[in-house]
Coordinates of C-alpha atoms in Angstrom, one line a residue:
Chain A
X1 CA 17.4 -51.1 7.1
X2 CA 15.7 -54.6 6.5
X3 CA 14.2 -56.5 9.1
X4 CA 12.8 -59.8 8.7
X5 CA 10.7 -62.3 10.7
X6 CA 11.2 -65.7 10.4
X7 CA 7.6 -66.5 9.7
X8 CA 7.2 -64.0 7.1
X9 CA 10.2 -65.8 4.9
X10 CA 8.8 -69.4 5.5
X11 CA 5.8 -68.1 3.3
X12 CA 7.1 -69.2 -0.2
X13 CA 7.5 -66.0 -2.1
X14 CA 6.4 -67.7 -5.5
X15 CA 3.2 -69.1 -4.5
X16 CA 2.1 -65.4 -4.1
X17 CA 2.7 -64.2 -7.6
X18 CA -0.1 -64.4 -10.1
X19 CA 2.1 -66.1 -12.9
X20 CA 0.5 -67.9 -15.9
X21 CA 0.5 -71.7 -14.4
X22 CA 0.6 -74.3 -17.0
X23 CA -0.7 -77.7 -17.4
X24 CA 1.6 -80.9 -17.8
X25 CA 0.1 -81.4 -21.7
X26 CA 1.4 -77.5 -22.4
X27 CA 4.4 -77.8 -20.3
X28 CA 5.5 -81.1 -22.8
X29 CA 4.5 -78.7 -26.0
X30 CA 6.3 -75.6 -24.5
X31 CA 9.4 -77.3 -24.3
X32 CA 9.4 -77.1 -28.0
X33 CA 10.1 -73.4 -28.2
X34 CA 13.4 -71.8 -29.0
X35 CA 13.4 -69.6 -25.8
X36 CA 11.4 -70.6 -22.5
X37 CA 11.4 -69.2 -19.1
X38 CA 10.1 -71.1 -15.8
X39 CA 9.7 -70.5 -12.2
X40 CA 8.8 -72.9 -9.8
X41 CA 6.3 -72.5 -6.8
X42 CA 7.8 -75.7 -5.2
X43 CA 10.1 -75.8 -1.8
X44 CA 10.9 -79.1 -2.5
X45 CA 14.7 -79.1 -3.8
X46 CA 14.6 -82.8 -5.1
X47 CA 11.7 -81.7 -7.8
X48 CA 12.6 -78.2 -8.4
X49 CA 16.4 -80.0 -9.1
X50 CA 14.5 -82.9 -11.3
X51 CA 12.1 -80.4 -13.6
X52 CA 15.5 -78.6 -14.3
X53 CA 17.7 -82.0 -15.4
X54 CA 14.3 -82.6 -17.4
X55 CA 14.4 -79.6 -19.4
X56 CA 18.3 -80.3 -19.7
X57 CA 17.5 -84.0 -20.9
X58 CA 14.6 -82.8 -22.8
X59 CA 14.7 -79.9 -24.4
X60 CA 15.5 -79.0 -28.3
X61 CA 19.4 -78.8 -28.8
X62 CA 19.3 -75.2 -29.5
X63 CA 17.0 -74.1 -27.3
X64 CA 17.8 -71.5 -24.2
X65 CA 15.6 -71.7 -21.0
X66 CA 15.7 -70.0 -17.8
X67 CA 14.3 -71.4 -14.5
X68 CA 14.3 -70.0 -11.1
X69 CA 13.4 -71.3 -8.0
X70 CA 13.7 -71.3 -4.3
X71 CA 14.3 -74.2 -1.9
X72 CA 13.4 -75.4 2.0
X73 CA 16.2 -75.2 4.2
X74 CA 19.0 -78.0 2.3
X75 CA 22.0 -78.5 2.4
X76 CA 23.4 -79.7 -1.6
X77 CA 26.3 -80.9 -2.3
X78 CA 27.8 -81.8 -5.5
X79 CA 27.9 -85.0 -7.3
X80 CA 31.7 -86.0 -6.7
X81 CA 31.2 -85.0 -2.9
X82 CA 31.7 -86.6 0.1
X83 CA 28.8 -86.4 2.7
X84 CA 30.5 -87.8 5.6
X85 CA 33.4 -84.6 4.9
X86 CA 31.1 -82.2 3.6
X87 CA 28.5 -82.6 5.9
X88 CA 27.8 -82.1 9.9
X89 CA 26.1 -85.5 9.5
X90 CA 25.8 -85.6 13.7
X91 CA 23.8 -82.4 13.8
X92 CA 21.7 -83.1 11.0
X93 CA 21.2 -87.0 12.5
X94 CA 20.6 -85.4 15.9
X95 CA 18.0 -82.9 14.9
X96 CA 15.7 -86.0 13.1
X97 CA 16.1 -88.1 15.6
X98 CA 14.8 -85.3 18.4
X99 CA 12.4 -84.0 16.1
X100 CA 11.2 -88.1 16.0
X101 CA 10.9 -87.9 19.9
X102 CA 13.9 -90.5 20.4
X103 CA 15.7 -87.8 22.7
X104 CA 16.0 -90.9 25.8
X105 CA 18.0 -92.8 22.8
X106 CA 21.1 -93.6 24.7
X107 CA 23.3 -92.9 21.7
X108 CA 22.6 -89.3 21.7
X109 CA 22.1 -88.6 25.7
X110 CA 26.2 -89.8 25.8
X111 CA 26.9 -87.2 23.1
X112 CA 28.0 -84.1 24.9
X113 CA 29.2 -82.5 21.9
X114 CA 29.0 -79.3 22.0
X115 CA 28.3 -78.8 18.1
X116 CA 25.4 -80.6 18.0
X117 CA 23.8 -79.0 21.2
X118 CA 21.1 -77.6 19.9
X119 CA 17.2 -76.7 20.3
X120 CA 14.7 -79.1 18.9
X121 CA 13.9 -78.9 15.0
X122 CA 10.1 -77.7 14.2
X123 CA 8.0 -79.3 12.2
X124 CA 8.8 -78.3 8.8
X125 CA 12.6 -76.8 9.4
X126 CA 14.4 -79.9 9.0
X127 CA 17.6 -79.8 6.8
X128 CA 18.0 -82.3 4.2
X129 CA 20.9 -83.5 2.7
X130 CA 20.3 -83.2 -1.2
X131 CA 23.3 -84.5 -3.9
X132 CA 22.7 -82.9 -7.0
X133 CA 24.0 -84.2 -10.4
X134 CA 26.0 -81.2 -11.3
X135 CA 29.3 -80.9 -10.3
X136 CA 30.8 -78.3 -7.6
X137 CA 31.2 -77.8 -4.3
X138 CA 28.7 -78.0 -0.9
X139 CA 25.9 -75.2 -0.6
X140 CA 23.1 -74.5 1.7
X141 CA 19.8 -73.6 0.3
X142 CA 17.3 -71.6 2.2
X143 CA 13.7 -69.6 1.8
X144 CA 15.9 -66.2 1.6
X145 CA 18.2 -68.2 -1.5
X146 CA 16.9 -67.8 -5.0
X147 CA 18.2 -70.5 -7.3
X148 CA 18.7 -69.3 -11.2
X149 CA 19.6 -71.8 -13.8
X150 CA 20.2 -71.3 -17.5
X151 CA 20.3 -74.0 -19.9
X152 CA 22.1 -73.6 -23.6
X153 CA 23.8 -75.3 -26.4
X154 CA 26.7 -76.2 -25.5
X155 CA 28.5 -74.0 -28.5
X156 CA 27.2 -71.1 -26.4
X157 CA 28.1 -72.2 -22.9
X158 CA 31.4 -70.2 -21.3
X159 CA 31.2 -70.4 -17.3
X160 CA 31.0 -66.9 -16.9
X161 CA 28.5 -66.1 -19.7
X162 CA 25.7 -66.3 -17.4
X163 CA 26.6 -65.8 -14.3
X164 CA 27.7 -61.9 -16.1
X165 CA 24.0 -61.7 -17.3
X166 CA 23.2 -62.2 -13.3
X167 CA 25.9 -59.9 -12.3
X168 CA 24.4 -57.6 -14.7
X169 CA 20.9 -57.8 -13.5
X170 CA 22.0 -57.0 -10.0
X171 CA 24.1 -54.1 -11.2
X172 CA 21.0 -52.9 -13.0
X173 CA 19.0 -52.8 -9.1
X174 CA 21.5 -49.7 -8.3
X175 CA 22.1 -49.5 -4.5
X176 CA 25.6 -49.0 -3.7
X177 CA 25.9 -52.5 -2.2
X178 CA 24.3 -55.0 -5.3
X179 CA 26.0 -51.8 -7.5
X180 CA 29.2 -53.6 -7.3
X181 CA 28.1 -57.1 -8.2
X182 CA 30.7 -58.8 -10.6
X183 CA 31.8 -62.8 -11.8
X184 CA 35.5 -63.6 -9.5
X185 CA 37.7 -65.7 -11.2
X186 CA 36.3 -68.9 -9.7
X187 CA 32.8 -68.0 -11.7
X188 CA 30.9 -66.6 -9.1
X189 CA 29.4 -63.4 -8.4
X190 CA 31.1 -61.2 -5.2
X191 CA 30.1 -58.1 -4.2
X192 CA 31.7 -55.3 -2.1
X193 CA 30.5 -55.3 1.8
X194 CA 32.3 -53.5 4.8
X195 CA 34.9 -55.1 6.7
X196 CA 35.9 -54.3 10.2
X197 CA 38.3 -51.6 9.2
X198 CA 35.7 -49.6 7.9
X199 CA 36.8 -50.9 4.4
X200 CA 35.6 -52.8 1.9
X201 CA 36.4 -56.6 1.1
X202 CA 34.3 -58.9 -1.9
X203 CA 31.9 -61.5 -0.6
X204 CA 30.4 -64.2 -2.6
X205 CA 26.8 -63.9 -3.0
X206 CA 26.2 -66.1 -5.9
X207 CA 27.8 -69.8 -6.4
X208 CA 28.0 -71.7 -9.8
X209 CA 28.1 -75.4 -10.9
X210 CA 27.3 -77.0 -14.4
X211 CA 26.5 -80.0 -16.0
X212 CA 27.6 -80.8 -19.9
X213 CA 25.6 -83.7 -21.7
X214 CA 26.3 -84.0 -25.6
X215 CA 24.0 -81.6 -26.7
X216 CA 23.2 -79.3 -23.5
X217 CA 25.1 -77.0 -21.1
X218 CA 23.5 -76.4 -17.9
X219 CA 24.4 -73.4 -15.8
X220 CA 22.8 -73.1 -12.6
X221 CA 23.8 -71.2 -9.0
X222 CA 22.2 -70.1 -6.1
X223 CA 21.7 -66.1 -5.3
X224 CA 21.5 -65.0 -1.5
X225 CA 19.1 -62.3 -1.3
X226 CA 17.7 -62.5 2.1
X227 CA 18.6 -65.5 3.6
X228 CA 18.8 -65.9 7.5
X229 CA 21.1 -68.7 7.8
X230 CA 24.3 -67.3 6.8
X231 CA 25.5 -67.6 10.4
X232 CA 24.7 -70.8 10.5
X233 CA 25.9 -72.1 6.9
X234 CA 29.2 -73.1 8.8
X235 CA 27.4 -75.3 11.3
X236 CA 26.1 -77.5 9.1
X237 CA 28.8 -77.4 6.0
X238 CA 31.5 -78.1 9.2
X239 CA 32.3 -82.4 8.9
X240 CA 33.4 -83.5 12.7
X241 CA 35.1 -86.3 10.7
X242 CA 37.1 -83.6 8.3
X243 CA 40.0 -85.0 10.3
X244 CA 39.9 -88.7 9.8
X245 CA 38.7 -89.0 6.3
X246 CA 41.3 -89.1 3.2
X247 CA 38.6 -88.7 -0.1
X248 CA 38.7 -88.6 -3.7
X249 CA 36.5 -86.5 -5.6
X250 CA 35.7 -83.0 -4.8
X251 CA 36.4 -80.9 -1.9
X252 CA 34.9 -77.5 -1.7
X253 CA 36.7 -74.1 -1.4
X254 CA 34.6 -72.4 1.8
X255 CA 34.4 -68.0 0.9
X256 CA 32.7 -65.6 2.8
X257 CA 29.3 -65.0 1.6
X258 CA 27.0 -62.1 2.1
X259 CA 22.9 -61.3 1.0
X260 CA 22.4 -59.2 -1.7
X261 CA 19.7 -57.3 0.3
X262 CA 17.0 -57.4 -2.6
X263 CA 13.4 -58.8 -2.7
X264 CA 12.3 -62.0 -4.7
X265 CA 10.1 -60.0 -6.8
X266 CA 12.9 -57.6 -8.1
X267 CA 15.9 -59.7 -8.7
X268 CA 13.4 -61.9 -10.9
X269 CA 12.3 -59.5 -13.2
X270 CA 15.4 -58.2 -13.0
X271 CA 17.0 -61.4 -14.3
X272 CA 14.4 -62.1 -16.8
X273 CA 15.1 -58.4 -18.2
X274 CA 18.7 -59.6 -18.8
X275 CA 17.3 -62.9 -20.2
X276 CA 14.8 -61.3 -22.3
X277 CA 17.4 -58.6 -23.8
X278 CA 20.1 -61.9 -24.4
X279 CA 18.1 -64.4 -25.8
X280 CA 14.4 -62.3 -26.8
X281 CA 15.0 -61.3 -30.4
X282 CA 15.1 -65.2 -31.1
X283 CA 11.2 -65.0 -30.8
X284 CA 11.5 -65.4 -27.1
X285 CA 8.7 -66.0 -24.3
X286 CA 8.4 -62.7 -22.5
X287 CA 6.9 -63.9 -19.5
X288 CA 7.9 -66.6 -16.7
X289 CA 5.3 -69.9 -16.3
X290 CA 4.8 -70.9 -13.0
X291 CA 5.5 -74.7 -13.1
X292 CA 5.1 -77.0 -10.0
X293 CA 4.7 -80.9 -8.8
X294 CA 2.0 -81.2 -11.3
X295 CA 4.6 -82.4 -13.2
X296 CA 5.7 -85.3 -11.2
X297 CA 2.3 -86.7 -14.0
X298 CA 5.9 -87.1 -16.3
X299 CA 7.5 -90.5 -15.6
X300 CA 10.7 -89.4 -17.0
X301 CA 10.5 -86.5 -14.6
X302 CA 9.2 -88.6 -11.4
X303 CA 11.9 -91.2 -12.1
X304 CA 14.7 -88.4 -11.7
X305 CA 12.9 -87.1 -8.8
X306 CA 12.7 -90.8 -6.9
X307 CA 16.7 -91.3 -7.5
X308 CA 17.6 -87.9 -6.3
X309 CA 15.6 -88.8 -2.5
X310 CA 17.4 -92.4 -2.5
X311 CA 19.8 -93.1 -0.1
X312 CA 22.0 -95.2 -2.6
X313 CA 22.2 -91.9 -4.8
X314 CA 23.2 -89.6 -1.6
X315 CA 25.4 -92.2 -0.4
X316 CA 26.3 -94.8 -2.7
X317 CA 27.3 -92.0 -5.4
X318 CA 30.5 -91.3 -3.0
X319 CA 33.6 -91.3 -4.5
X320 CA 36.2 -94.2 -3.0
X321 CA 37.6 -92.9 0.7
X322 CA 39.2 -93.7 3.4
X323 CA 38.6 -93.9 7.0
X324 CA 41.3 -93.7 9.9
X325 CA 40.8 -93.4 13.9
X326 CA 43.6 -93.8 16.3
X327 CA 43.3 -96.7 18.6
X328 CA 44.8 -96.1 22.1
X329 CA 48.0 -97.0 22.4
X330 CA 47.8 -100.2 24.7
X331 CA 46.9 -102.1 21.5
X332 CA 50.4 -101.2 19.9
X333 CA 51.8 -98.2 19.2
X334 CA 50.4 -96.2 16.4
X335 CA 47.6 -98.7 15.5
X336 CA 45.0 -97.3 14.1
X337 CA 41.6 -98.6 12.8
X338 CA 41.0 -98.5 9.1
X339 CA 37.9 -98.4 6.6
X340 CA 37.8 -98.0 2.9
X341 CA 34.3 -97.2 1.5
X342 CA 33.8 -97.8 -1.8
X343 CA 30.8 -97.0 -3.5
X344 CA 29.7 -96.3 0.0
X345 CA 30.4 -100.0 0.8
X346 CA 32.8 -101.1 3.6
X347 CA 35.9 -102.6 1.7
X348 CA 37.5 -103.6 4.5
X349 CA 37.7 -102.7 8.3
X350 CA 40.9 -103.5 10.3
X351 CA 43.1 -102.6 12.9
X352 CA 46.5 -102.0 11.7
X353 CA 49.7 -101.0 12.9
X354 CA 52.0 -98.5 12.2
X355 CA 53.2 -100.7 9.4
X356 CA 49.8 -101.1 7.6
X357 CA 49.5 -104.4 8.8
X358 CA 46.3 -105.9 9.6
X359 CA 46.2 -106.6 13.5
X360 CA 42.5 -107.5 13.9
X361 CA 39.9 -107.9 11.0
X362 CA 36.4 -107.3 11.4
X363 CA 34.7 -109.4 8.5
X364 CA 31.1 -108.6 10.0
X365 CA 31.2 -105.2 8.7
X366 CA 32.5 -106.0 4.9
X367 CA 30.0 -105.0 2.1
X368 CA 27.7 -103.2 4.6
X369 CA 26.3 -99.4 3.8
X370 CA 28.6 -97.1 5.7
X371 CA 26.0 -94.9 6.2
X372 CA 23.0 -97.7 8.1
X373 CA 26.2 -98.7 10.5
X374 CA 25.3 -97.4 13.9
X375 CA 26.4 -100.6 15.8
X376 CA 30.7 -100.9 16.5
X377 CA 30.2 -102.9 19.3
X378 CA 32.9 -105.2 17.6
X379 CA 35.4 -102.6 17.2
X380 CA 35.1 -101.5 20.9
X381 CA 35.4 -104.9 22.1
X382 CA 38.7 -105.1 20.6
X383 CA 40.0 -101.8 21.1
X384 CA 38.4 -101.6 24.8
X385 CA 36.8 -98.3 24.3
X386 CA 34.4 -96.7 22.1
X387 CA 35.3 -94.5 19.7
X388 CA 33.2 -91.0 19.0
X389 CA 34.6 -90.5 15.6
X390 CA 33.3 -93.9 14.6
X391 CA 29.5 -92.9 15.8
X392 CA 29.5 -89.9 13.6
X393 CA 30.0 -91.8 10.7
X394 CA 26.4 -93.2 10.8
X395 CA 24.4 -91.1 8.2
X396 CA 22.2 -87.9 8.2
X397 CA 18.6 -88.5 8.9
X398 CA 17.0 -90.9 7.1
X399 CA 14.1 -91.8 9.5
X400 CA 13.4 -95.5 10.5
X401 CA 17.3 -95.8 9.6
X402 CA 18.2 -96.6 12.6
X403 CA 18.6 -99.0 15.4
X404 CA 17.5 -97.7 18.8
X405 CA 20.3 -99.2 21.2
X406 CA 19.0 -99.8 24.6
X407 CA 15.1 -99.3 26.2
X408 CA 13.3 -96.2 25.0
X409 CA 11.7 -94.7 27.8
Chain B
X1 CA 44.1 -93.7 -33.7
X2 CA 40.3 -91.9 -34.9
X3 CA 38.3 -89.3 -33.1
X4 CA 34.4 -88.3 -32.8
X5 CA 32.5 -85.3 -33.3
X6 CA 31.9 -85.5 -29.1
X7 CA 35.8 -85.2 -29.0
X8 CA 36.8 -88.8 -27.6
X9 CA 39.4 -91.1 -29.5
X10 CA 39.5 -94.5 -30.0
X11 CA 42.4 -96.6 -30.9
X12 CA 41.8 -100.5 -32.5
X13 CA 44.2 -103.2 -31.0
X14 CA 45.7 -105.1 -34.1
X15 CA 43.6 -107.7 -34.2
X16 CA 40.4 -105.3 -34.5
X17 CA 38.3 -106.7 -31.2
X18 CA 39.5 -104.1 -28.6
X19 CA 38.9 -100.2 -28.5
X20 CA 40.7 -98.1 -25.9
X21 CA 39.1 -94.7 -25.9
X22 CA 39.5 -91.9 -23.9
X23 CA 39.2 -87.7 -24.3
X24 CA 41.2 -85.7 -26.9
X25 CA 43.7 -83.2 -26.2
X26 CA 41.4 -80.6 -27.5
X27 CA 38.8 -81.8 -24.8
X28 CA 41.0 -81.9 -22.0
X29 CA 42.5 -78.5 -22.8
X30 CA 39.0 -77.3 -23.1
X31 CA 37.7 -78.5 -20.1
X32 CA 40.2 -77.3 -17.6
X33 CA 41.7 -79.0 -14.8
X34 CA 40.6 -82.6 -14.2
X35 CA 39.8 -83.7 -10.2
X36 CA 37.6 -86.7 -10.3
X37 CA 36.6 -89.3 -13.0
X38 CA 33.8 -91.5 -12.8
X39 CA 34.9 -94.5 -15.0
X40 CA 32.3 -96.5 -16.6
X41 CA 31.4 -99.8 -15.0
X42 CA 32.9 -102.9 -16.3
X43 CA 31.3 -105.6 -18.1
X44 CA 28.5 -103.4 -19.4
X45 CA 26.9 -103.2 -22.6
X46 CA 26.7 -100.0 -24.1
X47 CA 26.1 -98.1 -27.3
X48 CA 27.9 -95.9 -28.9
X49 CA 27.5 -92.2 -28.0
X50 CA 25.9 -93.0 -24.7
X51 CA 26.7 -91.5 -21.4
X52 CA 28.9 -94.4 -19.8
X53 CA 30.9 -92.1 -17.3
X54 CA 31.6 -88.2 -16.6
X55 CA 34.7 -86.4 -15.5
X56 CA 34.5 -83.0 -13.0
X57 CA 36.6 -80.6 -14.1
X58 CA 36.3 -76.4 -12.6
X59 CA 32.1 -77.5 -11.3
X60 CA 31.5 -78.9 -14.2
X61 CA 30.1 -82.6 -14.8
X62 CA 30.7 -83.5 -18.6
X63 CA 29.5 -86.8 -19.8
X64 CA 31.6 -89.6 -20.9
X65 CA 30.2 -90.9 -24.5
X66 CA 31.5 -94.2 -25.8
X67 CA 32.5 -93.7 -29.6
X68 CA 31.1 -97.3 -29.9
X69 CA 28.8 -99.7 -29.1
X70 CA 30.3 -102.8 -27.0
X71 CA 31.5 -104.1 -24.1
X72 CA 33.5 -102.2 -21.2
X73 CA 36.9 -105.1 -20.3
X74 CA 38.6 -102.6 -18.5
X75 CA 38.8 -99.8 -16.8
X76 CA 42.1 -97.4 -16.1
X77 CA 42.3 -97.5 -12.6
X78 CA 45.5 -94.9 -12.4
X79 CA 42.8 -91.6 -13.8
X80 CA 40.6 -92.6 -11.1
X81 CA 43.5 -92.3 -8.6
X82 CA 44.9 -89.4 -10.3
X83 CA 42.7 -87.8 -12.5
X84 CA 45.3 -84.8 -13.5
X85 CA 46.7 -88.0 -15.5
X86 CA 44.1 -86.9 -18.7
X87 CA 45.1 -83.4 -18.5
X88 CA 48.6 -84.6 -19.0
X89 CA 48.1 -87.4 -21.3
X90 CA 44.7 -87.1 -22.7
X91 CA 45.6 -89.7 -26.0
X92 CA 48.3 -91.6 -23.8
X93 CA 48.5 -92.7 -19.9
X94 CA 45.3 -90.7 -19.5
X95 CA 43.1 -93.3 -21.4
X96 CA 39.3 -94.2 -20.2
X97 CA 38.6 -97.5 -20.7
X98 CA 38.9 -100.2 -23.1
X99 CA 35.8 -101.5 -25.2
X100 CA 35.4 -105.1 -26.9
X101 CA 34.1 -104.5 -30.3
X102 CA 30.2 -104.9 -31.0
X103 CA 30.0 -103.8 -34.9
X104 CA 33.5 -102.6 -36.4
X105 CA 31.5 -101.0 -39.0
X106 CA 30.8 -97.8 -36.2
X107 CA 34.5 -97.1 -37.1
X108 CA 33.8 -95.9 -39.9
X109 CA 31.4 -93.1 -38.9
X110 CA 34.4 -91.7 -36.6
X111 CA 37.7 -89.1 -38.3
X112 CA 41.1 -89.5 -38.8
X113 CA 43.3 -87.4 -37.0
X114 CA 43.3 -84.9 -40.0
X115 CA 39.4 -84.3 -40.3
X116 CA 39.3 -84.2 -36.8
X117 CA 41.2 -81.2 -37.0
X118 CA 39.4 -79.6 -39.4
X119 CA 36.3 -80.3 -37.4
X120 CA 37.7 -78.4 -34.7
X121 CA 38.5 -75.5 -36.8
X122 CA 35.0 -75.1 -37.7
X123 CA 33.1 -75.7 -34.5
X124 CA 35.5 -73.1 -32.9

């Protein structure tokens, strides 16, 4: 029986542990060695995902290195992903803006939506929206997810090489529920849980992605162990624009997942166990060093870290996509109000009919940032209405983004 | 047509100033099914062996390296459409981009269809 209280799980569970913490000068000599193994005592998911691409970038070509860390509350999508149909972008605008006090904004007083009716954010608990550079589909990230990465040659890599070693490390825990851990055939680990029937059906516990430069092969996943979103994972991974959005790049494939049920402290030496036995009789580095944002001293490092918080590499990095809302019917029959996003520019914006024929252009909003637009006013002149699906295209929660319509009282 | 150790081709036009490159057959088979392709951008000087691009294939981001230094012209617009098009064709219909020339002497650090054979042999 495990119980948890939410204030217990917001304390980091790395800061706690008495690892050897490492300068910056030893960090850039350690990453000389054949074997290395790192955990971070950061929350912050844009630096924990930057010191990993910089020992993917920076690292000897035959090296191996494990890293593990754990992130705030994010959601991370991967790099040929789609925000506006990966992402509740309403809910996560909605819980900045209240958390910013700009509840009498008139924008979000109309919005009756019932999926994004919810209680104010706390300080600290809002969700960012994090693309990383690996490939793969959306994720959330929370205090109860522990995120393991291994990076190799590339001579070595097989997607399921690692994520066995995982599967192996949780098998190693016993327990009848982490006992039947094991890699599916889309690379990620499942285990068995009960299902209503008083059966037994596989849940995911563990998702994978991976990034392959010329000389290095990065493998790195996240691991539910205790996490207390999972009931809310679909909230926030659920796009109200699903609907009206024809995309390139890469959808993900939703699965039931499930915690693993097992503290911080023993899946990591668990997983370093499997590391060590792997990769140790290479003269391997037996114990874990803490690392942290002392690193940000690193340009390379801090350069990584700045691009990962932009806007133009959460939104810009979109692959080419398509936008189309039904107008109401009075305007022609069929018509139906287009946007291609390219680069996550607006490419063009018309009315057309059911023909594809332009009926109405609206030149204002050609080369603009799909995701700043939170003024249509054009659009509803001409259609004579507004149109909901066009507000939830206005992005996340970047704060000072956006326009305050109207008298804030 | 001549191949890299990072498994891309490159074929010479006939009157030696333009490259069209793209991902061997070897590489496609090995990286799965192809979904998206990020081309490189055009007019852009690179060098060989840099990262100019990256393809997603089964969660996996693998760089593009150009097998030469040079210029990007163009870009093949029907991979980004349909990028299952290098899975098919990787030497044919599923080319990359095309590269104007910066030193023709790079060529000659690349293999012929029959090394590049034998270089697969041994790395596998």
């Amino acid at each position: 029986m495990l119980l948890f209280r939410r204030d217990l799980l917001r304390v980091n569970p790395i800061k706690h542990i008495g690892r050897r913490k490492i300068t910056t000068s030893s960090f850039l000599t350690g990453i000389n060695a054949p074997v290395q193994s790192y955990i971070s005592r950061s929350n912050d998911p844009y630096l924990n995902l930057s010191i990993e691409h910089y020992l993917l970038t920076h690292t000897p070509p035959d090296s191996t290195i494990l890293f593990l860390y754990v992130n705030r509350p994010c959601i991370v999508i991967g790099r040929n992903q789609n925000p506006w149909l990966e992402v509740n972008l309403p809910l996560l605008r909605q819980e900045h803006e209240r958390h910013q006090g700009h509840i009498n904004n008139p924008i979000e007083a109309g919005n009756t939506d019932a999926e994004t009716n919810c209680q104010p954010a706390e300080e600290g608990q809002l969700i960012d929206l994090v693309r990383r550079r690996s490939g793969g589909g959306a994720v959330f990230h929370d205090l109860g997810n522990v995120n393991w990465s291994v990076t190799c040659p590339p001579a070595l890599f097989t997607r399921d090489k690692h994520a066995d070693m995982v599967a192996q490390a949780l098998r190693s825990l016993g327990g009848s529920r982490v006992s039947t851990a094991r890699v599916n055939q889309r690379h990620d680990i499942v285990i068995d849980v009960r299902n209503e029937n008083r059966g037994y059906k596989s849940a995911k516990v563990s998702g994978s992605a991976y990034k392959i430069t010329r000389t290095r092969a990065l493998h790195h996943a996240t691991c539910l162990l205790n996490s207390e979103y999972l009931e809310d994972i679909p909230r926030y991974l659920h796009s109200p624009s699903k609907e009206s959005i024809d995309a390139k790049g890469v959808e993900s494939v939703s699965s039931e997942v499930a915690n693993v049920r097992v503290s911080f402290d023993r899946f990591r030496e668990a997983v370093r166990g499997e590391f060590e036995e792997m990769y140790g009789a290479s003269g391997g580095v037996a114990e874990l060093q803490t690392v942290g944002d002392e690193l940000l001293e690193i340009e390379g490092l801090r350069k990584g870290y700045t691009e990962l918080q932009s806007l133009e590499w959460k939104y810009l990095q979109t692959p080419q996509f398509t936008v189309r809302v039904d107008v109401p019917d009075s305007k022609g029959e069929g018509n139906f109000f287009q946007l291609r996003v390219r680069h996550g520019l607006v490419e063009e914006a018309a009315v057309l009919n059911q023909h594809k024929e332009v009926v109405e252009g609206f030149e204002n909003y050609l080369g603009q940032r799909l995701h700043e637009i939170s003024d249509w006013s054009r659009v509803y002149e001409y259609v004579g209405k507004d149109l909901a699906d066009l507000e939830m295209l206005t992005g996340g929660h970047e704060p000072g983004q956006f326009q305050i319509v109207g008298k804030v009282e | 047509k001549i191949y890299s150790e990072d498994h891309e081709w490159i074929e010479v036009s006939e009157d030696g100033k333009i490259g069209t490159f793209g991902i061997s057959t070897y590489a496609a088979e090995r990286l799965g099914d192809i979904v998206y392709v990020e081309l490189p951008e055009l007019s852009i000087d690179i060098q060989a062996g840099e990262a100019i691009g990256a393809v997603e294939s089964v969660k996996s981001v693998s760089d593009l390296l150009s097998p030469v230094s040079g210029k990007v012209v163009q870009t093949n617009a029907a991979v980004e459409g349909k990028p299952a098009t290098i899975n098919q064709s990787p030497e044919g219909e599923g080319w990359i981009a095309k590269i104007e020339l910066a030193d023709k002497g790079e060529l000659e650090t690349l293999m012929d269809e029959d090394a590049y054979v034998k270089f697969i042999k041994e790395e596998s």
